[in-house]
Amino acid sequence: MSLLSLNNVEVAYDRVFLAIKGVSLEVGEGAMVALLGANGAGKSTTLKTVSGLLAPERGEVRRGQVTFRGKDLLPLSPPERVAMGLVHVLEGRRVFGHLTPDDNLLAAYPGRGAQSSFESLRDQAYAYFPRLAERSRSKAGYLSGGEQQMLAIARALMTEPRLLMLDEPSLGLAPVLVKEIFSIIRTINREQGMSVLLVEQNARAALDIVEHAYLLENGSVVMSGSAADLKQNPDVQEFYLGGG
Ligand code: ATP
C-alpha cells in the first residue's frame, strides 16, 4: 500500500524557475526508496515539498497532489505533517552544537501526544547508534561529522515517524562511515517497518540498500525501477555509478 504519493507535482521558485516539473513518485508502507540525481536536479525541493519546508515567499507548489496516508498534505503546516508521522532530516546535519546529544534528542521529543516515553525512544536510538551513547555527555559540536549525522537521524526518530526522509546523509563522510550509517538505516527500516525516502548523490551506496529508486534530472523523473534493475542499466552505470 502506498504511504506517500506525489502526483504530477510542479514547484516554482520566485514565480518563474521550475525546480520540479511534474514529479510523480510513490513510497510504499515499509519500503525503502531512493531519489537520485546530480546537484540541482530537484531532490531537496521534492523533500521540502513533502515536509512543507519550501523557502517561504520563494517556493510554491504550482500543480499536483501530495498525499500521505491517503490525506492531502499540501494544506497542512510542517508541524501537522510531523504529527502525521513524517519527518525530514535536512541536508547538512543541523544539530544543536552547544547541546549534548541527550539534550538534542530531548529537544526533538514532541512531549504531549507522543506514543512512547522519551527515555524509551532515547535508549532505542542509542541502541541503533552506540557511538552516540558513548558521546552522550559531550557537546554535539564536538562530535565528528559522522556522529553528527547519526545524531540528526536519531533526533528524527524521537517523533516516531512512519516515513523518514533523509537528505544526503552521506555528504562529506568517509566511505566506511557511509556504509555504517546506511546499514543502521536499513536495520531501522527492517525492525520497525519505518518507510524511508533517501535523497542521495551517492547512487552506488543508495542502490545497495533501497529496493526502488527514481532518477531525477532537471526537475523531472527520467527513470525509475528496482535497485537491481537500475544497477544493471548501462546509462545508470555510466552516469551515476562512474562507469560500473
Ligand atoms: P543539491 O544536491 O544541490 O541540494 P538538489 O537536487 O537537491 O541538489 P534542489 O536543491 O532541489 O536540488 O534545487 C533545484 C533547483 O532549484 C536548483 O537549480 C536550485 O538552484 C534551485 N533552488 C533551490 N532552492 C532555491 C530557493 N530557495 N530559491 C531559488 N531557487 C532555488
Coordinates of C-alpha atoms and ligand atoms in Angstrom, one line a residue:
M1 CA 0.0 0.0 0.0
S2 CA 1.2 3.5 -0.8
L3 CA 2.1 5.6 2.2
L4 CA 3.4 8.7 0.3
S5 CA 2.3 9.6 -3.1
L6 CA 3.3 12.6 -5.3
N7 CA 1.3 13.1 -8.4
N8 CA 2.5 15.4 -11.2
V9 CA 3.9 17.9 -8.7
E10 CA 5.4 21.1 -10.0
V11 CA 7.3 23.6 -7.8
A12 CA 8.5 27.0 -8.8
Y13 CA 10.9 29.4 -7.1
D14 CA 10.5 33.1 -7.4
R15 CA 7.4 32.5 -9.6
V16 CA 9.5 31.7 -12.7
F17 CA 12.0 29.0 -12.1
L18 CA 10.6 25.5 -12.2
A19 CA 12.7 23.3 -9.9
I20 CA 10.5 20.3 -10.3
K21 CA 8.4 19.7 -13.3
G22 CA 5.6 17.2 -12.9
V23 CA 7.2 14.7 -10.5
S24 CA 5.2 11.6 -9.6
L25 CA 6.5 9.0 -7.1
E26 CA 5.4 6.5 -4.5
V27 CA 6.8 5.3 -1.3
G28 CA 5.0 2.1 0.0
E29 CA 4.4 1.2 3.6
G30 CA 7.6 -0.2 5.0
A31 CA 9.5 0.5 1.7
M32 CA 13.0 2.0 1.2
V33 CA 13.1 4.2 -1.8
A34 CA 15.9 6.5 -3.1
L35 CA 15.7 9.7 -5.1
L36 CA 18.9 10.1 -7.0
G37 CA 20.3 12.8 -9.2
A38 CA 23.0 15.3 -9.7
N39 CA 23.4 18.7 -7.9
G40 CA 20.4 20.9 -8.6
A41 CA 18.3 18.1 -10.0
G42 CA 15.4 19.0 -7.6
K43 CA 15.9 16.3 -5.0
S44 CA 15.9 18.6 -1.9
T45 CA 13.0 20.6 -3.4
T46 CA 11.0 17.4 -3.6
L47 CA 11.6 16.5 0.0
K48 CA 10.8 20.1 1.1
T49 CA 7.5 19.9 -0.8
V50 CA 6.6 16.8 1.2
S51 CA 7.6 18.2 4.6
G52 CA 6.3 21.7 3.9
L53 CA 9.7 23.4 4.3
L54 CA 9.9 25.1 0.9
A55 CA 11.5 28.5 1.2
P56 CA 8.7 30.8 2.4
E57 CA 7.8 33.5 -0.1
R58 CA 10.1 32.0 -2.7
G59 CA 9.0 28.4 -3.4
E60 CA 5.4 27.4 -4.3
V61 CA 3.7 24.3 -5.3
R62 CA 2.1 25.2 -8.6
R63 CA 0.4 22.0 -9.5
G64 CA -0.1 18.4 -8.5
Q65 CA -1.1 16.4 -5.4
V66 CA 0.9 15.1 -2.4
T67 CA -0.9 12.6 -0.2
F68 CA 0.3 10.8 2.9
R69 CA -1.7 8.0 4.4
G70 CA -4.4 8.9 2.0
K71 CA -4.6 12.5 3.1
D72 CA -3.8 15.7 1.2
L73 CA -0.6 17.1 2.7
L74 CA -0.4 20.4 1.0
P75 CA -2.8 22.4 3.2
L76 CA -1.0 21.2 6.4
S77 CA 1.7 23.1 8.3
P78 CA 5.1 21.4 8.8
P79 CA 4.3 20.5 12.5
E80 CA 1.0 19.0 11.4
R81 CA 2.9 16.9 8.9
V82 CA 5.3 15.7 11.6
A83 CA 2.3 14.8 13.8
M84 CA 1.1 12.6 10.9
G85 CA 4.3 10.6 11.1
L86 CA 6.5 12.3 8.5
V87 CA 10.0 13.6 9.4
H88 CA 12.6 15.3 7.2
V89 CA 16.3 15.2 8.1
L90 CA 17.7 18.2 6.3
E91 CA 21.0 18.2 4.4
G92 CA 23.9 19.4 6.5
R93 CA 23.2 17.8 9.9
R94 CA 21.8 20.7 11.7
V95 CA 22.2 19.6 15.3
F96 CA 22.4 22.0 18.2
G97 CA 26.2 22.2 18.7
H98 CA 26.0 23.7 22.2
L99 CA 23.8 20.9 23.5
T100 CA 24.7 17.3 24.4
P101 CA 23.3 14.5 22.2
D102 CA 20.9 13.8 25.1
D103 CA 19.6 17.3 25.0
N104 CA 19.4 17.3 21.3
L105 CA 17.2 14.3 21.4
L106 CA 15.1 15.8 24.2
A107 CA 14.6 19.0 22.1
A108 CA 13.2 16.8 19.3
Y109 CA 10.8 14.8 21.5
P110 CA 7.3 16.0 20.9
G111 CA 6.1 15.5 24.5
R112 CA 2.4 15.7 24.6
G113 CA 0.8 13.4 22.1
A114 CA 3.9 11.1 22.0
Q115 CA 3.2 7.4 21.9
S116 CA 6.3 6.3 23.8
S117 CA 8.3 7.8 26.7
F118 CA 11.4 9.9 25.9
E119 CA 13.6 7.5 27.8
S120 CA 12.5 4.5 25.8
L121 CA 13.0 6.3 22.5
R122 CA 16.4 7.7 23.5
D123 CA 17.6 4.2 24.6
Q124 CA 16.3 2.7 21.4
A125 CA 18.2 5.4 19.4
Y126 CA 21.4 4.8 21.3
A127 CA 21.0 1.1 20.7
Y128 CA 20.9 1.8 17.0
F129 CA 23.8 4.3 17.3
P130 CA 26.1 3.0 20.1
R131 CA 28.7 5.7 19.2
L132 CA 26.3 8.3 20.2
A133 CA 25.7 6.7 23.6
E134 CA 29.4 6.9 24.2
R135 CA 29.4 10.6 23.4
S136 CA 26.1 11.4 25.1
R137 CA 27.6 13.9 27.5
S138 CA 29.9 15.9 25.2
K139 CA 28.6 18.8 23.3
A140 CA 27.3 17.8 19.9
G141 CA 29.5 20.5 18.3
Y142 CA 32.5 18.3 19.2
L143 CA 31.2 15.2 17.6
S144 CA 32.7 14.1 14.2
G145 CA 30.7 14.7 11.0
G146 CA 29.6 11.1 11.0
E147 CA 28.4 11.2 14.6
Q148 CA 26.5 14.4 14.0
Q149 CA 24.8 12.8 11.0
M150 CA 23.9 9.9 13.3
L151 CA 22.5 12.4 15.9
A152 CA 20.5 14.1 13.2
I153 CA 18.9 10.8 12.3
A154 CA 18.4 9.8 16.0
R155 CA 16.7 13.1 16.6
A156 CA 14.2 12.4 13.8
L157 CA 13.4 9.0 15.4
M158 CA 12.2 10.9 18.5
T159 CA 9.0 11.7 16.6
E160 CA 8.3 8.0 15.9
P161 CA 7.9 8.6 12.2
R162 CA 6.1 6.3 9.7
L163 CA 8.3 7.9 7.0
L164 CA 11.8 9.0 7.5
M165 CA 13.1 11.4 4.7
L166 CA 16.9 11.8 4.6
D167 CA 18.6 14.5 2.5
E168 CA 22.1 13.4 1.6
P169 CA 23.1 11.6 4.8
S170 CA 26.4 10.5 3.1
L171 CA 27.6 14.1 2.3
G172 CA 31.2 14.6 3.3
L173 CA 31.6 11.3 5.1
A174 CA 34.3 8.6 4.6
P175 CA 33.0 5.5 2.7
V176 CA 33.3 3.3 5.8
L177 CA 31.0 5.7 7.7
V178 CA 28.5 5.9 4.9
K179 CA 28.4 2.1 5.0
E180 CA 27.8 2.1 8.7
I181 CA 25.1 4.7 8.7
F182 CA 23.3 3.1 5.7
S183 CA 23.3 -0.2 7.3
I184 CA 21.8 1.2 10.5
I185 CA 19.1 2.9 8.4
R186 CA 18.4 -0.5 6.8
T187 CA 18.1 -2.1 10.2
I188 CA 15.7 0.5 11.5
N189 CA 13.6 0.0 8.4
R190 CA 13.5 -3.8 8.8
E191 CA 12.9 -3.8 12.6
Q192 CA 10.4 -1.0 12.8
G193 CA 8.8 -1.2 9.4
M194 CA 9.5 2.5 9.0
S195 CA 9.5 3.7 5.4
V196 CA 12.5 5.6 4.2
L197 CA 12.8 8.1 1.3
L198 CA 16.5 8.7 0.8
V199 CA 17.9 11.5 -1.3
E200 CA 21.4 10.8 -2.5
Q201 CA 24.1 11.9 -4.9
N202 CA 26.0 8.7 -3.9
A203 CA 23.9 6.4 -6.1
R204 CA 26.2 3.4 -5.6
A205 CA 25.7 3.4 -1.8
A206 CA 22.0 4.2 -2.0
L207 CA 21.3 1.4 -4.6
D208 CA 22.9 -1.1 -2.2
I209 CA 20.3 -0.5 0.5
V210 CA 17.0 0.5 -1.2
E211 CA 14.5 -1.6 -3.1
H212 CA 13.4 1.0 -5.6
A213 CA 14.8 4.3 -6.9
Y214 CA 13.8 7.3 -9.0
L215 CA 16.3 9.2 -11.1
L216 CA 15.8 13.0 -11.2
E217 CA 17.3 15.2 -13.9
N218 CA 16.5 18.9 -14.3
G219 CA 13.3 18.6 -12.2
S220 CA 11.9 15.5 -14.0
V221 CA 11.9 11.8 -13.2
V222 CA 13.8 10.3 -16.1
M223 CA 13.9 6.7 -14.9
S224 CA 12.7 4.6 -12.1
G225 CA 12.8 0.9 -11.2
S226 CA 14.0 -1.7 -8.8
A227 CA 17.5 -1.1 -7.4
A228 CA 18.7 -4.3 -9.0
D229 CA 17.4 -3.2 -12.5
L230 CA 18.9 0.2 -12.2
K231 CA 22.3 -1.1 -11.2
Q232 CA 22.3 -3.1 -14.5
N233 CA 21.2 -0.2 -16.6
P234 CA 24.1 1.0 -18.9
D235 CA 23.1 4.7 -18.6
V236 CA 22.9 4.5 -14.8
Q237 CA 26.3 2.7 -14.8
E238 CA 27.9 5.3 -17.0
F239 CA 26.4 8.5 -15.5
Y240 CA 25.6 7.6 -11.9
L241 CA 27.9 4.7 -11.0
G242 CA 31.1 6.0 -12.5
G243 CA 31.3 3.5 -15.3
G244 CA 30.3 0.4 -13.4
Ligands
ATP1 P1 21.5 19.6 -4.1 O1 22.1 18.3 -4.0 O2 22.5 20.6 -4.6 O3 20.7 20.0 -2.9 P2 19.1 19.1 -5.4 O4 18.9 18.0 -6.4 O5 18.6 18.8 -4.1 O6 20.6 19.5 -5.4 P3 17.5 21.4 -5.3 O7 18.2 21.9 -4.0 O8 16.1 20.9 -5.1 O9 18.4 20.4 -6.0 O10 17.5 22.6 -6.3 C1 16.8 22.5 -7.6 C2 16.9 23.9 -8.3 O11 16.2 24.9 -7.6 C3 18.4 24.4 -8.4 O12 18.6 25.0 -9.6 C4 18.5 25.4 -7.3 O13 19.4 26.4 -7.6 C5 17.0 26.0 -7.2 N1 16.7 26.4 -5.8 C6 16.8 25.6 -4.7 N2 16.3 26.3 -3.6 C7 16.0 27.6 -4.1 C8 15.5 28.8 -3.5 N3 15.3 28.8 -2.2 N4 15.3 29.9 -4.3 C9 15.5 29.8 -5.6 N5 16.0 28.7 -6.2 C10 16.2 27.6 -5.5

